[in-house]
Amino acid sequence: MASASHRRPLRKRRTALVWAVAVTAVGLLVSLVIALRPGGEPDTVRTAAEAAAGARPSASPTTRTPTPSPKHPTSSPAPRRTPGTAVSPTTPSARPSPATTRSPAPRPASGAAPLAGRIKPGTTYDGVATHYDAKDGDGACLYGPSPDLMVAAMNHADYETSQACGAYILVRAASGASVTVRITNECPLPCAPGQLDLSKEAFAKLAGLSAGRIPITWSLLSPSTSDTVSVRYKTGSSRHWCGIQALGHRNPLARLEVRTGGGWSRLTRTEYNYFLSPDGTGCGGSLRLTDIYGEQLTVDGIAVRPDTVQPTRVQFTRR
């Protein structure tokens, strides 16, 4: 029987052996678990490997910008097309060449009237003619008395805020008879569009006064005349307020302007055929008259003399 002193070391050796086996088994188990991980090696090993390889980029996904295709450039959007210009499909940001810019609007033909209102040259209108007592020939246009009674009143619609004033109209009856009249008055409602109320003297050139009402056709004229345009300032006009009227113009008047420091200022036309400057702008200064054909006449040296007809040296061209 062994002594106690010999059994005690043996027990210690066995205990140490058991612990060594256990530690080895645990180490194998840990190695097996690490080996079976998705990365195949511990993070510390992978980190060291990456450091040895030279700090490669992270493997996290990034948004990839596709390379532009020649058919779909992404450098800049093509500019919006402006009507009247052309944009080259190959150079979207280039300015249009002079050959592709819009050309100026063509000038109207000699017979055109770009500023005409309801009454246009070269147009024949259907209507009826009635008659009235024109007396001294004056009327809503405020031209004043006239020895020439071949005048007429234009219906309210075609009178068009006095734009018809001074127009020369050729009137024809169904019988073939005709007469030329000057518009000096307005025929109020119920005068219908196309209707002319002729002086008794003018109506008698077409039919007997007893007819009362006859069918007609009429058209605008640009008559021959040796007269020039005249200008008149309205009663009460001064350099602080004025009304200006043009008389004796061959063609219907579309605009009357006064000269100002910044150019020309257009005055407002009234139903009684005066152009008003309510604050006195241009009163007594140069005037510019424009007919329905766009022709312009400049008049200088017209002083503010109320109720005085002042002749000029200009006249619109016959059309």
PDB file of C-alpha atoms in Angstrom:
ATOM      1  CA  MET A   1       0.000   0.000   0.000  1.00  0.00           C
ATOM      2  CA  ALA A   2       1.437   3.273  -1.150  1.00  0.00           C
ATOM      3  CA  SER A   3       2.029   5.957   1.278  1.00  0.00           C
ATOM      4  CA  ALA A   4      -0.037   9.135   1.298  1.00  0.00           C
ATOM      5  CA  SER A   5       2.907  11.127   0.114  1.00  0.00           C
ATOM      6  CA  HIS A   6       2.980   9.172  -3.192  1.00  0.00           C
ATOM      7  CA  ARG A   7      -0.839   9.325  -3.880  1.00  0.00           C
ATOM      8  CA  ARG A   8      -1.024  13.075  -3.607  1.00  0.00           C
ATOM      9  CA  PRO A   9       1.285  13.847  -6.581  1.00  0.00           C
ATOM     10  CA  LEU A  10      -0.529  11.337  -8.784  1.00  0.00           C
ATOM     11  CA  ARG A  11      -3.828  12.995  -8.100  1.00  0.00           C
ATOM     12  CA  LYS A  12      -2.360  16.319  -9.076  1.00  0.00           C
ATOM     13  CA  ARG A  13      -1.053  14.940 -12.375  1.00  0.00           C
ATOM     14  CA  ARG A  14      -4.451  13.508 -13.223  1.00  0.00           C
ATOM     15  CA  THR A  15      -6.177  16.755 -12.460  1.00  0.00           C
ATOM     16  CA  ALA A  16      -3.747  18.666 -14.671  1.00  0.00           C
ATOM     17  CA  LEU A  17      -4.288  16.150 -17.478  1.00  0.00           C
ATOM     18  CA  VAL A  18      -8.051  16.530 -17.276  1.00  0.00           C
ATOM     19  CA  TRP A  19      -7.777  20.320 -17.478  1.00  0.00           C
ATOM     20  CA  ALA A  20      -5.412  20.093 -20.425  1.00  0.00           C
ATOM     21  CA  VAL A  21      -7.823  17.844 -22.290  1.00  0.00           C
ATOM     22  CA  ALA A  22     -10.716  20.134 -21.494  1.00  0.00           C
ATOM     23  CA  VAL A  23      -8.846  23.228 -22.650  1.00  0.00           C
ATOM     24  CA  THR A  24      -7.842  21.434 -25.861  1.00  0.00           C
ATOM     25  CA  ALA A  25     -11.425  20.373 -26.516  1.00  0.00           C
ATOM     26  CA  VAL A  26     -12.712  23.892 -25.931  1.00  0.00           C
ATOM     27  CA  GLY A  27     -10.038  25.284 -28.237  1.00  0.00           C
ATOM     28  CA  LEU A  28     -11.000  22.833 -30.966  1.00  0.00           C
ATOM     29  CA  LEU A  29     -14.658  23.716 -30.534  1.00  0.00           C
ATOM     30  CA  VAL A  30     -13.932  27.461 -30.772  1.00  0.00           C
ATOM     31  CA  SER A  31     -11.775  26.896 -33.848  1.00  0.00           C
ATOM     32  CA  LEU A  32     -14.569  24.860 -35.430  1.00  0.00           C
ATOM     33  CA  VAL A  33     -17.156  27.592 -34.721  1.00  0.00           C
ATOM     34  CA  ILE A  34     -14.872  30.284 -36.123  1.00  0.00           C
ATOM     35  CA  ALA A  35     -14.144  28.206 -39.184  1.00  0.00           C
ATOM     36  CA  LEU A  36     -17.845  27.773 -39.860  1.00  0.00           C
ATOM     37  CA  ARG A  37     -18.608  31.587 -39.693  1.00  0.00           C
ATOM     38  CA  PRO A  38     -19.620  33.274 -43.027  1.00  0.00           C
ATOM     39  CA  GLY A  39     -16.410  35.315 -43.137  1.00  0.00           C
ATOM     40  CA  GLY A  40     -14.284  32.207 -42.708  1.00  0.00           C
ATOM     41  CA  GLU A  41     -11.949  33.910 -40.203  1.00  0.00           C
ATOM     42  CA  PRO A  42     -12.123  36.137 -37.173  1.00  0.00           C
ATOM     43  CA  ASP A  43     -12.595  39.902 -37.563  1.00  0.00           C
ATOM     44  CA  THR A  44      -9.135  40.486 -36.188  1.00  0.00           C
ATOM     45  CA  VAL A  45      -7.622  38.198 -38.786  1.00  0.00           C
ATOM     46  CA  ARG A  46      -9.586  39.834 -41.618  1.00  0.00           C
ATOM     47  CA  THR A  47      -8.661  43.306 -40.410  1.00  0.00           C
ATOM     48  CA  ALA A  48      -5.014  42.376 -40.323  1.00  0.00           C
ATOM     49  CA  ALA A  49      -5.257  40.876 -43.772  1.00  0.00           C
ATOM     50  CA  GLU A  50      -6.865  44.026 -45.127  1.00  0.00           C
ATOM     51  CA  ALA A  51      -4.200  46.168 -43.514  1.00  0.00           C
ATOM     52  CA  ALA A  52      -1.529  44.008 -45.136  1.00  0.00           C
ATOM     53  CA  ALA A  53      -3.242  44.325 -48.516  1.00  0.00           C
ATOM     54  CA  GLY A  54      -3.182  48.133 -48.351  1.00  0.00           C
ATOM     55  CA  ALA A  55      -6.558  49.542 -47.114  1.00  0.00           C
ATOM     56  CA  ARG A  56      -8.855  48.388 -49.915  1.00  0.00           C
ATOM     57  CA  PRO A  57     -12.200  50.228 -50.317  1.00  0.00           C
ATOM     58  CA  SER A  58     -15.147  49.150 -48.264  1.00  0.00           C
ATOM     59  CA  ALA A  59     -17.350  46.535 -49.815  1.00  0.00           C
ATOM     60  CA  SER A  60     -20.550  48.430 -48.916  1.00  0.00           C
ATOM     61  CA  PRO A  61     -22.774  49.077 -52.009  1.00  0.00           C
ATOM     62  CA  THR A  62     -22.696  52.546 -53.590  1.00  0.00           C
ATOM     63  CA  THR A  63     -25.003  54.197 -56.119  1.00  0.00           C
ATOM     64  CA  ARG A  64     -23.473  53.920 -59.534  1.00  0.00           C
ATOM     65  CA  THR A  65     -23.814  56.806 -61.940  1.00  0.00           C
ATOM     66  CA  PRO A  66     -24.369  55.369 -65.386  1.00  0.00           C
ATOM     67  CA  THR A  67     -22.254  56.613 -68.256  1.00  0.00           C
ATOM     68  CA  PRO A  68     -24.335  58.951 -70.423  1.00  0.00           C
ATOM     69  CA  SER A  69     -25.467  57.470 -73.660  1.00  0.00           C
ATOM     70  CA  PRO A  70     -24.865  59.527 -76.793  1.00  0.00           C
ATOM     71  CA  LYS A  71     -28.606  59.343 -77.510  1.00  0.00           C
ATOM     72  CA  HIS A  72     -29.600  60.717 -74.115  1.00  0.00           C
ATOM     73  CA  PRO A  73     -27.167  63.459 -73.028  1.00  0.00           C
ATOM     74  CA  THR A  74     -27.452  64.427 -69.392  1.00  0.00           C
ATOM     75  CA  SER A  75     -25.147  67.453 -69.403  1.00  0.00           C
ATOM     76  CA  SER A  76     -28.000  70.003 -69.498  1.00  0.00           C
ATOM     77  CA  PRO A  77     -31.633  69.994 -70.619  1.00  0.00           C
ATOM     78  CA  ALA A  78     -32.430  71.431 -74.011  1.00  0.00           C
ATOM     79  CA  PRO A  79     -33.845  74.956 -73.779  1.00  0.00           C
ATOM     80  CA  ARG A  80     -37.540  75.532 -74.374  1.00  0.00           C
ATOM     81  CA  ARG A  81     -38.317  76.528 -77.898  1.00  0.00           C
ATOM     82  CA  THR A  82     -39.584  80.040 -78.372  1.00  0.00           C
ATOM     83  CA  PRO A  83     -42.193  80.423 -81.126  1.00  0.00           C
ATOM     84  CA  GLY A  84     -40.550  81.722 -84.253  1.00  0.00           C
ATOM     85  CA  THR A  85     -37.072  80.358 -83.463  1.00  0.00           C
ATOM     86  CA  ALA A  86     -35.395  77.054 -84.217  1.00  0.00           C
ATOM     87  CA  VAL A  87     -33.107  75.052 -81.907  1.00  0.00           C
ATOM     88  CA  SER A  88     -30.487  72.723 -83.358  1.00  0.00           C
ATOM     89  CA  PRO A  89     -30.883  69.140 -82.021  1.00  0.00           C
ATOM     90  CA  THR A  90     -27.100  68.662 -81.953  1.00  0.00           C
ATOM     91  CA  THR A  91     -26.282  71.873 -80.070  1.00  0.00           C
ATOM     92  CA  PRO A  92     -29.193  72.504 -77.710  1.00  0.00           C
ATOM     93  CA  SER A  93     -27.573  75.418 -75.909  1.00  0.00           C
ATOM     94  CA  ALA A  94     -26.480  77.312 -79.016  1.00  0.00           C
ATOM     95  CA  ARG A  95     -28.168  80.570 -79.915  1.00  0.00           C
ATOM     96  CA  PRO A  96     -30.279  80.456 -83.055  1.00  0.00           C
ATOM     97  CA  SER A  97     -28.462  81.709 -86.102  1.00  0.00           C
ATOM     98  CA  PRO A  98     -29.782  84.771 -87.931  1.00  0.00           C
ATOM     99  CA  ALA A  99     -31.199  82.473 -90.585  1.00  0.00           C
ATOM    100  CA  THR A 100     -33.494  80.843 -88.040  1.00  0.00           C
ATOM    101  CA  THR A 101     -34.823  83.915 -86.240  1.00  0.00           C
ATOM    102  CA  ARG A 102     -38.302  85.198 -86.968  1.00  0.00           C
ATOM    103  CA  SER A 103     -38.443  87.645 -89.827  1.00  0.00           C
ATOM    104  CA  PRO A 104     -40.190  90.981 -89.340  1.00  0.00           C
ATOM    105  CA  ALA A 105     -43.869  90.992 -90.205  1.00  0.00           C
ATOM    106  CA  PRO A 106     -44.393  91.879 -93.859  1.00  0.00           C
ATOM    107  CA  ARG A 107     -45.508  95.412 -94.535  1.00  0.00           C
ATOM    108  CA  PRO A 108     -49.131  95.712 -95.597  1.00  0.00           C
ATOM    109  CA  ALA A 109     -49.883  96.133 -99.263  1.00  0.00           C
ATOM    110  CA  SER A 110     -50.574  99.631-100.540  1.00  0.00           C
ATOM    111  CA  GLY A 111     -54.334  99.064-100.345  1.00  0.00           C
ATOM    112  CA  ALA A 112     -54.283  97.580 -96.839  1.00  0.00           C
ATOM    113  CA  ALA A 113     -55.396  99.584 -93.835  1.00  0.00           C
ATOM    114  CA  PRO A 114     -53.835  98.140 -90.680  1.00  0.00           C
ATOM    115  CA  LEU A 115     -55.456 100.774 -88.443  1.00  0.00           C
ATOM    116  CA  ALA A 116     -58.949 100.542 -89.912  1.00  0.00           C
ATOM    117  CA  GLY A 117     -61.786  99.707 -87.588  1.00  0.00           C
ATOM    118  CA  ARG A 118     -65.150  98.397 -88.749  1.00  0.00           C
ATOM    119  CA  ILE A 119     -65.014 100.305 -92.030  1.00  0.00           C
ATOM    120  CA  LYS A 120     -62.284  98.835 -94.227  1.00  0.00           C
ATOM    121  CA  PRO A 121     -61.217  99.840 -97.743  1.00  0.00           C
ATOM    122  CA  GLY A 122     -61.967  97.460-100.562  1.00  0.00           C
ATOM    123  CA  THR A 123     -65.050  96.126 -98.739  1.00  0.00           C
ATOM    124  CA  THR A 124     -68.641  96.559 -99.882  1.00  0.00           C
ATOM    125  CA  TYR A 125     -71.277  96.778 -97.170  1.00  0.00           C
ATOM    126  CA  ASP A 126     -74.985  96.017 -97.488  1.00  0.00           C
ATOM    127  CA  GLY A 127     -77.552  98.145 -95.707  1.00  0.00           C
ATOM    128  CA  VAL A 128     -80.422 100.514 -96.072  1.00  0.00           C
ATOM    129  CA  ALA A 129     -80.612 104.255 -96.639  1.00  0.00           C
ATOM    130  CA  THR A 130     -82.996 106.606 -94.919  1.00  0.00           C
ATOM    131  CA  HIS A 131     -82.959 110.419 -94.948  1.00  0.00           C
ATOM    132  CA  TYR A 132     -83.021 113.346 -92.517  1.00  0.00           C
ATOM    133  CA  ASP A 133     -82.928 117.122 -92.607  1.00  0.00           C
ATOM    134  CA  ALA A 134     -79.210 117.940 -92.377  1.00  0.00           C
ATOM    135  CA  LYS A 135     -79.918 121.688 -92.210  1.00  0.00           C
ATOM    136  CA  ASP A 136     -76.456 123.370 -92.295  1.00  0.00           C
ATOM    137  CA  GLY A 137     -74.542 120.094 -92.570  1.00  0.00           C
ATOM    138  CA  ASP A 138     -73.254 120.056 -88.998  1.00  0.00           C
ATOM    139  CA  GLY A 139     -73.642 116.989 -86.784  1.00  0.00           C
ATOM    140  CA  ALA A 140     -72.138 114.828 -84.038  1.00  0.00           C
ATOM    141  CA  CYS A 141     -68.643 115.117 -85.581  1.00  0.00           C
ATOM    142  CA  LEU A 142     -68.744 118.877 -84.794  1.00  0.00           C
ATOM    143  CA  TYR A 143     -67.171 119.966 -88.051  1.00  0.00           C
ATOM    144  CA  GLY A 144     -69.504 122.962 -88.120  1.00  0.00           C
ATOM    145  CA  PRO A 145     -71.728 124.316 -90.900  1.00  0.00           C
ATOM    146  CA  SER A 146     -70.853 123.521 -94.503  1.00  0.00           C
ATOM    147  CA  PRO A 147     -72.249 124.592 -97.864  1.00  0.00           C
ATOM    148  CA  ASP A 148     -71.793 121.028 -99.105  1.00  0.00           C
ATOM    149  CA  LEU A 149     -74.832 119.047 -98.013  1.00  0.00           C
ATOM    150  CA  MET A 150     -73.760 115.742 -99.571  1.00  0.00           C
ATOM    151  CA  VAL A 151     -73.400 114.381 -96.053  1.00  0.00           C
ATOM    152  CA  ALA A 152     -74.622 111.399 -94.048  1.00  0.00           C
ATOM    153  CA  ALA A 153     -74.998 110.063 -90.535  1.00  0.00           C
ATOM    154  CA  MET A 154     -73.308 106.697 -89.889  1.00  0.00           C
ATOM    155  CA  ASN A 155     -75.111 104.081 -87.805  1.00  0.00           C
ATOM    156  CA  HIS A 156     -73.989 103.812 -84.183  1.00  0.00           C
ATOM    157  CA  ALA A 157     -71.985 100.567 -84.570  1.00  0.00           C
ATOM    158  CA  ASP A 158     -70.020 101.701 -87.633  1.00  0.00           C
ATOM    159  CA  TYR A 159     -69.633 105.237 -86.241  1.00  0.00           C
ATOM    160  CA  GLU A 160     -67.226 103.596 -83.782  1.00  0.00           C
ATOM    161  CA  THR A 161     -66.592 106.449 -81.325  1.00  0.00           C
ATOM    162  CA  SER A 162     -66.277 108.989 -84.158  1.00  0.00           C
ATOM    163  CA  GLN A 163     -63.666 107.040 -86.155  1.00  0.00           C
ATOM    164  CA  ALA A 164     -66.041 107.215 -89.137  1.00  0.00           C
ATOM    165  CA  CYS A 165     -66.040 111.024 -88.983  1.00  0.00           C
ATOM    166  CA  GLY A 166     -64.715 112.580 -92.178  1.00  0.00           C
ATOM    167  CA  ALA A 167     -64.847 109.333 -94.152  1.00  0.00           C
ATOM    168  CA  TYR A 168     -65.991 109.592 -97.767  1.00  0.00           C
ATOM    169  CA  ILE A 169     -68.527 106.917 -98.696  1.00  0.00           C
ATOM    170  CA  LEU A 170     -69.734 105.854-102.152  1.00  0.00           C
ATOM    171  CA  VAL A 171     -73.410 104.828-101.890  1.00  0.00           C
ATOM    172  CA  ARG A 172     -75.170 102.793-104.595  1.00  0.00           C
ATOM    173  CA  ALA A 173     -78.873 102.054-104.974  1.00  0.00           C
ATOM    174  CA  ALA A 174     -80.399  98.996-106.621  1.00  0.00           C
ATOM    175  CA  SER A 175     -81.370 101.201-109.563  1.00  0.00           C
ATOM    176  CA  GLY A 176     -77.689 101.847-110.310  1.00  0.00           C
ATOM    177  CA  ALA A 177     -77.741 105.440-109.101  1.00  0.00           C
ATOM    178  CA  SER A 178     -74.885 106.489-106.817  1.00  0.00           C
ATOM    179  CA  VAL A 179     -73.764 109.388-104.660  1.00  0.00           C
ATOM    180  CA  THR A 180     -70.652 110.229-102.653  1.00  0.00           C
ATOM    181  CA  VAL A 181     -71.211 111.546 -99.146  1.00  0.00           C
ATOM    182  CA  ARG A 182     -69.029 112.639 -96.235  1.00  0.00           C
ATOM    183  CA  ILE A 183     -69.768 111.334 -92.723  1.00  0.00           C
ATOM    184  CA  THR A 184     -70.498 114.277 -90.417  1.00  0.00           C
ATOM    185  CA  ASN A 185     -73.070 112.802 -88.062  1.00  0.00           C
ATOM    186  CA  GLU A 186     -74.132 109.725 -86.107  1.00  0.00           C
ATOM    187  CA  CYS A 187     -77.390 107.843 -86.585  1.00  0.00           C
ATOM    188  CA  PRO A 188     -78.240 106.547 -83.080  1.00  0.00           C
ATOM    189  CA  LEU A 189     -80.012 103.309 -82.267  1.00  0.00           C
ATOM    190  CA  PRO A 190     -82.201 101.788 -83.609  1.00  0.00           C
ATOM    191  CA  CYS A 191     -80.128 102.463 -86.737  1.00  0.00           C
ATOM    192  CA  ALA A 192     -78.736  99.051 -87.618  1.00  0.00           C
ATOM    193  CA  PRO A 193     -75.189  98.167 -88.702  1.00  0.00           C
ATOM    194  CA  GLY A 194     -74.810  98.987 -92.381  1.00  0.00           C
ATOM    195  CA  GLN A 195     -77.486 101.676 -92.307  1.00  0.00           C
ATOM    196  CA  LEU A 196     -76.812 105.218 -93.575  1.00  0.00           C
ATOM    197  CA  ASP A 197     -79.049 108.157 -92.787  1.00  0.00           C
ATOM    198  CA  LEU A 198     -78.486 110.463 -95.758  1.00  0.00           C
ATOM    199  CA  SER A 199     -79.220 114.132 -96.003  1.00  0.00           C
ATOM    200  CA  LYS A 200     -82.353 114.728 -98.037  1.00  0.00           C
ATOM    201  CA  GLU A 201     -80.169 116.228-100.756  1.00  0.00           C
ATOM    202  CA  ALA A 202     -78.031 113.076-100.973  1.00  0.00           C
ATOM    203  CA  PHE A 203     -81.009 110.680-100.760  1.00  0.00           C
ATOM    204  CA  ALA A 204     -82.683 112.469-103.644  1.00  0.00           C
ATOM    205  CA  LYS A 205     -79.741 111.419-105.857  1.00  0.00           C
ATOM    206  CA  LEU A 206     -80.784 107.783-105.346  1.00  0.00           C
ATOM    207  CA  ALA A 207     -84.560 107.824-105.091  1.00  0.00           C
ATOM    208  CA  GLY A 208     -87.563 110.030-104.379  1.00  0.00           C
ATOM    209  CA  LEU A 209     -87.902 111.159-100.786  1.00  0.00           C
ATOM    210  CA  SER A 210     -91.278 109.446-100.660  1.00  0.00           C
ATOM    211  CA  ALA A 211     -89.500 106.056-100.821  1.00  0.00           C
ATOM    212  CA  GLY A 212     -88.327 106.733 -97.285  1.00  0.00           C
ATOM    213  CA  ARG A 213     -86.138 103.634 -97.043  1.00  0.00           C
ATOM    214  CA  ILE A 214     -84.218 101.842 -99.798  1.00  0.00           C
ATOM    215  CA  PRO A 215     -81.663  99.005 -99.980  1.00  0.00           C
ATOM    216  CA  ILE A 216     -78.112 100.132-100.722  1.00  0.00           C
ATOM    217  CA  THR A 217     -74.508  99.033-100.861  1.00  0.00           C
ATOM    218  CA  TRP A 218     -71.669 101.304 -99.826  1.00  0.00           C
ATOM    219  CA  SER A 219     -67.869 101.380 -99.650  1.00  0.00           C
ATOM    220  CA  LEU A 220     -65.046 103.618 -98.479  1.00  0.00           C
ATOM    221  CA  LEU A 221     -63.440 106.131-100.861  1.00  0.00           C
ATOM    222  CA  SER A 222     -60.137 108.018-100.891  1.00  0.00           C
ATOM    223  CA  PRO A 223     -61.177 111.002-103.014  1.00  0.00           C
ATOM    224  CA  SER A 224     -59.221 113.494-105.014  1.00  0.00           C
ATOM    225  CA  THR A 225     -58.948 116.861-103.296  1.00  0.00           C
ATOM    226  CA  SER A 226     -56.804 119.966-103.432  1.00  0.00           C
ATOM    227  CA  ASP A 227     -57.522 120.846 -99.811  1.00  0.00           C
ATOM    228  CA  THR A 228     -55.070 120.279 -96.980  1.00  0.00           C
ATOM    229  CA  VAL A 229     -55.727 119.144 -93.437  1.00  0.00           C
ATOM    230  CA  SER A 230     -56.734 121.781 -90.883  1.00  0.00           C
ATOM    231  CA  VAL A 231     -56.526 121.743 -87.081  1.00  0.00           C
ATOM    232  CA  ARG A 232     -58.861 123.315 -84.528  1.00  0.00           C
ATOM    233  CA  TYR A 233     -58.641 123.615 -80.746  1.00  0.00           C
ATOM    234  CA  LYS A 234     -61.860 123.213 -78.809  1.00  0.00           C
ATOM    235  CA  THR A 235     -63.563 125.967 -76.854  1.00  0.00           C
ATOM    236  CA  GLY A 236     -61.855 126.410 -73.474  1.00  0.00           C
ATOM    237  CA  SER A 237     -58.540 124.914 -74.574  1.00  0.00           C
ATOM    238  CA  SER A 238     -55.335 126.216 -73.001  1.00  0.00           C
ATOM    239  CA  ARG A 239     -51.879 124.889 -72.181  1.00  0.00           C
ATOM    240  CA  HIS A 240     -53.403 123.183 -69.133  1.00  0.00           C
ATOM    241  CA  TRP A 241     -56.217 121.346 -70.941  1.00  0.00           C
ATOM    242  CA  CYS A 242     -57.114 121.073 -74.592  1.00  0.00           C
ATOM    243  CA  GLY A 243     -59.202 119.271 -77.157  1.00  0.00           C
ATOM    244  CA  ILE A 244     -57.808 118.968 -80.684  1.00  0.00           C
ATOM    245  CA  GLN A 245     -59.648 118.208 -83.910  1.00  0.00           C
ATOM    246  CA  ALA A 246     -58.418 117.494 -87.439  1.00  0.00           C
ATOM    247  CA  LEU A 247     -60.581 118.566 -90.394  1.00  0.00           C
ATOM    248  CA  GLY A 248     -60.446 118.018 -94.146  1.00  0.00           C
ATOM    249  CA  HIS A 249     -58.425 114.769 -94.029  1.00  0.00           C
ATOM    250  CA  ARG A 250     -58.792 112.674 -97.190  1.00  0.00           C
ATOM    251  CA  ASN A 251     -58.748 109.318 -95.374  1.00  0.00           C
ATOM    252  CA  PRO A 252     -60.305 108.381 -92.027  1.00  0.00           C
ATOM    253  CA  LEU A 253     -58.145 109.471 -89.112  1.00  0.00           C
ATOM    254  CA  ALA A 254     -56.947 106.690 -86.786  1.00  0.00           C
ATOM    255  CA  ARG A 255     -54.723 108.534 -84.297  1.00  0.00           C
ATOM    256  CA  LEU A 256     -53.711 111.976 -83.129  1.00  0.00           C
ATOM    257  CA  GLU A 257     -50.535 112.323 -81.037  1.00  0.00           C
ATOM    258  CA  VAL A 258     -48.717 115.196 -79.362  1.00  0.00           C
ATOM    259  CA  ARG A 259     -44.964 115.523 -78.947  1.00  0.00           C
ATOM    260  CA  THR A 260     -43.605 115.137 -75.417  1.00  0.00           C
ATOM    261  CA  GLY A 261     -40.142 115.024 -73.898  1.00  0.00           C
ATOM    262  CA  GLY A 262     -40.096 111.237 -74.310  1.00  0.00           C
ATOM    263  CA  GLY A 263     -41.450 111.121 -77.860  1.00  0.00           C
ATOM    264  CA  TRP A 264     -45.100 110.999 -78.928  1.00  0.00           C
ATOM    265  CA  SER A 265     -48.146 110.625 -76.700  1.00  0.00           C
ATOM    266  CA  ARG A 266     -51.422 109.344 -78.143  1.00  0.00           C
ATOM    267  CA  LEU A 267     -54.559 111.265 -77.154  1.00  0.00           C
ATOM    268  CA  THR A 268     -57.944 109.704 -76.437  1.00  0.00           C
ATOM    269  CA  ARG A 269     -60.673 110.224 -79.015  1.00  0.00           C
ATOM    270  CA  THR A 270     -64.170 111.264 -77.942  1.00  0.00           C
ATOM    271  CA  GLU A 271     -67.550 110.537 -79.504  1.00  0.00           C
ATOM    272  CA  TYR A 272     -67.746 114.194 -80.564  1.00  0.00           C
ATOM    273  CA  ASN A 273     -64.556 113.848 -82.634  1.00  0.00           C
ATOM    274  CA  TYR A 274     -62.037 115.726 -80.496  1.00  0.00           C
ATOM    275  CA  PHE A 275     -58.832 114.263 -79.064  1.00  0.00           C
ATOM    276  CA  LEU A 276     -58.343 115.290 -75.445  1.00  0.00           C
ATOM    277  CA  SER A 277     -55.232 116.145 -73.433  1.00  0.00           C
ATOM    278  CA  PRO A 278     -56.666 116.403 -69.886  1.00  0.00           C
ATOM    279  CA  ASP A 279     -53.427 117.558 -68.269  1.00  0.00           C
ATOM    280  CA  GLY A 280     -52.292 119.863 -71.068  1.00  0.00           C
ATOM    281  CA  THR A 281     -49.589 117.540 -72.379  1.00  0.00           C
ATOM    282  CA  GLY A 282     -48.597 118.671 -75.887  1.00  0.00           C
ATOM    283  CA  CYS A 283     -51.135 121.478 -76.088  1.00  0.00           C
ATOM    284  CA  GLY A 284     -49.712 124.057 -78.500  1.00  0.00           C
ATOM    285  CA  GLY A 285     -46.887 121.778 -79.584  1.00  0.00           C
ATOM    286  CA  SER A 286     -46.219 119.563 -82.577  1.00  0.00           C
ATOM    287  CA  LEU A 287     -48.922 117.104 -83.667  1.00  0.00           C
ATOM    288  CA  ARG A 288     -48.730 113.807 -85.510  1.00  0.00           C
ATOM    289  CA  LEU A 289     -51.747 112.564 -87.472  1.00  0.00           C
ATOM    290  CA  THR A 290     -52.077 108.951 -88.634  1.00  0.00           C
ATOM    291  CA  ASP A 291     -54.693 107.669 -91.066  1.00  0.00           C
ATOM    292  CA  ILE A 292     -56.109 104.127 -91.205  1.00  0.00           C
ATOM    293  CA  TYR A 293     -53.434 103.173 -93.762  1.00  0.00           C
ATOM    294  CA  GLY A 294     -50.668 104.010 -91.286  1.00  0.00           C
ATOM    295  CA  GLU A 295     -49.470 107.151 -93.086  1.00  0.00           C
ATOM    296  CA  GLN A 296     -48.258 109.821 -90.656  1.00  0.00           C
ATOM    297  CA  LEU A 297     -48.276 113.588 -91.031  1.00  0.00           C
ATOM    298  CA  THR A 298     -46.366 115.873 -88.657  1.00  0.00           C
ATOM    299  CA  VAL A 299     -47.720 119.360 -88.058  1.00  0.00           C
ATOM    300  CA  ASP A 300     -45.702 122.108 -86.347  1.00  0.00           C
ATOM    301  CA  GLY A 301     -46.540 125.627 -85.281  1.00  0.00           C
ATOM    302  CA  ILE A 302     -50.207 125.149 -84.343  1.00  0.00           C
ATOM    303  CA  ALA A 303     -50.855 127.540 -81.463  1.00  0.00           C
ATOM    304  CA  VAL A 304     -53.657 127.108 -78.947  1.00  0.00           C
ATOM    305  CA  ARG A 305     -56.365 129.283 -80.507  1.00  0.00           C
ATOM    306  CA  PRO A 306     -59.782 127.943 -79.480  1.00  0.00           C
ATOM    307  CA  ASP A 307     -62.479 127.772 -82.174  1.00  0.00           C
ATOM    308  CA  THR A 308     -60.060 128.783 -84.917  1.00  0.00           C
ATOM    309  CA  VAL A 309     -59.521 126.598 -87.973  1.00  0.00           C
ATOM    310  CA  GLN A 310     -55.793 126.643 -88.730  1.00  0.00           C
ATOM    311  CA  PRO A 311     -54.793 125.202 -92.113  1.00  0.00           C
ATOM    312  CA  THR A 312     -51.670 123.126 -92.605  1.00  0.00           C
ATOM    313  CA  ARG A 313     -49.646 122.268 -95.685  1.00  0.00           C
ATOM    314  CA  VAL A 314     -50.084 118.512 -95.504  1.00  0.00           C
ATOM    315  CA  GLN A 315     -52.589 115.937 -96.750  1.00  0.00           C
ATOM    316  CA  PHE A 316     -52.801 112.145 -96.743  1.00  0.00           C
ATOM    317  CA  THR A 317     -52.036 110.210 -99.907  1.00  0.00           C
ATOM    318  CA  ARG A 318     -54.901 109.176-102.163  1.00  0.00           C
ATOM    319  CA  ARG A 319     -55.478 105.418-102.050  1.00  0.00           C
TER     320      ARG A 319
END
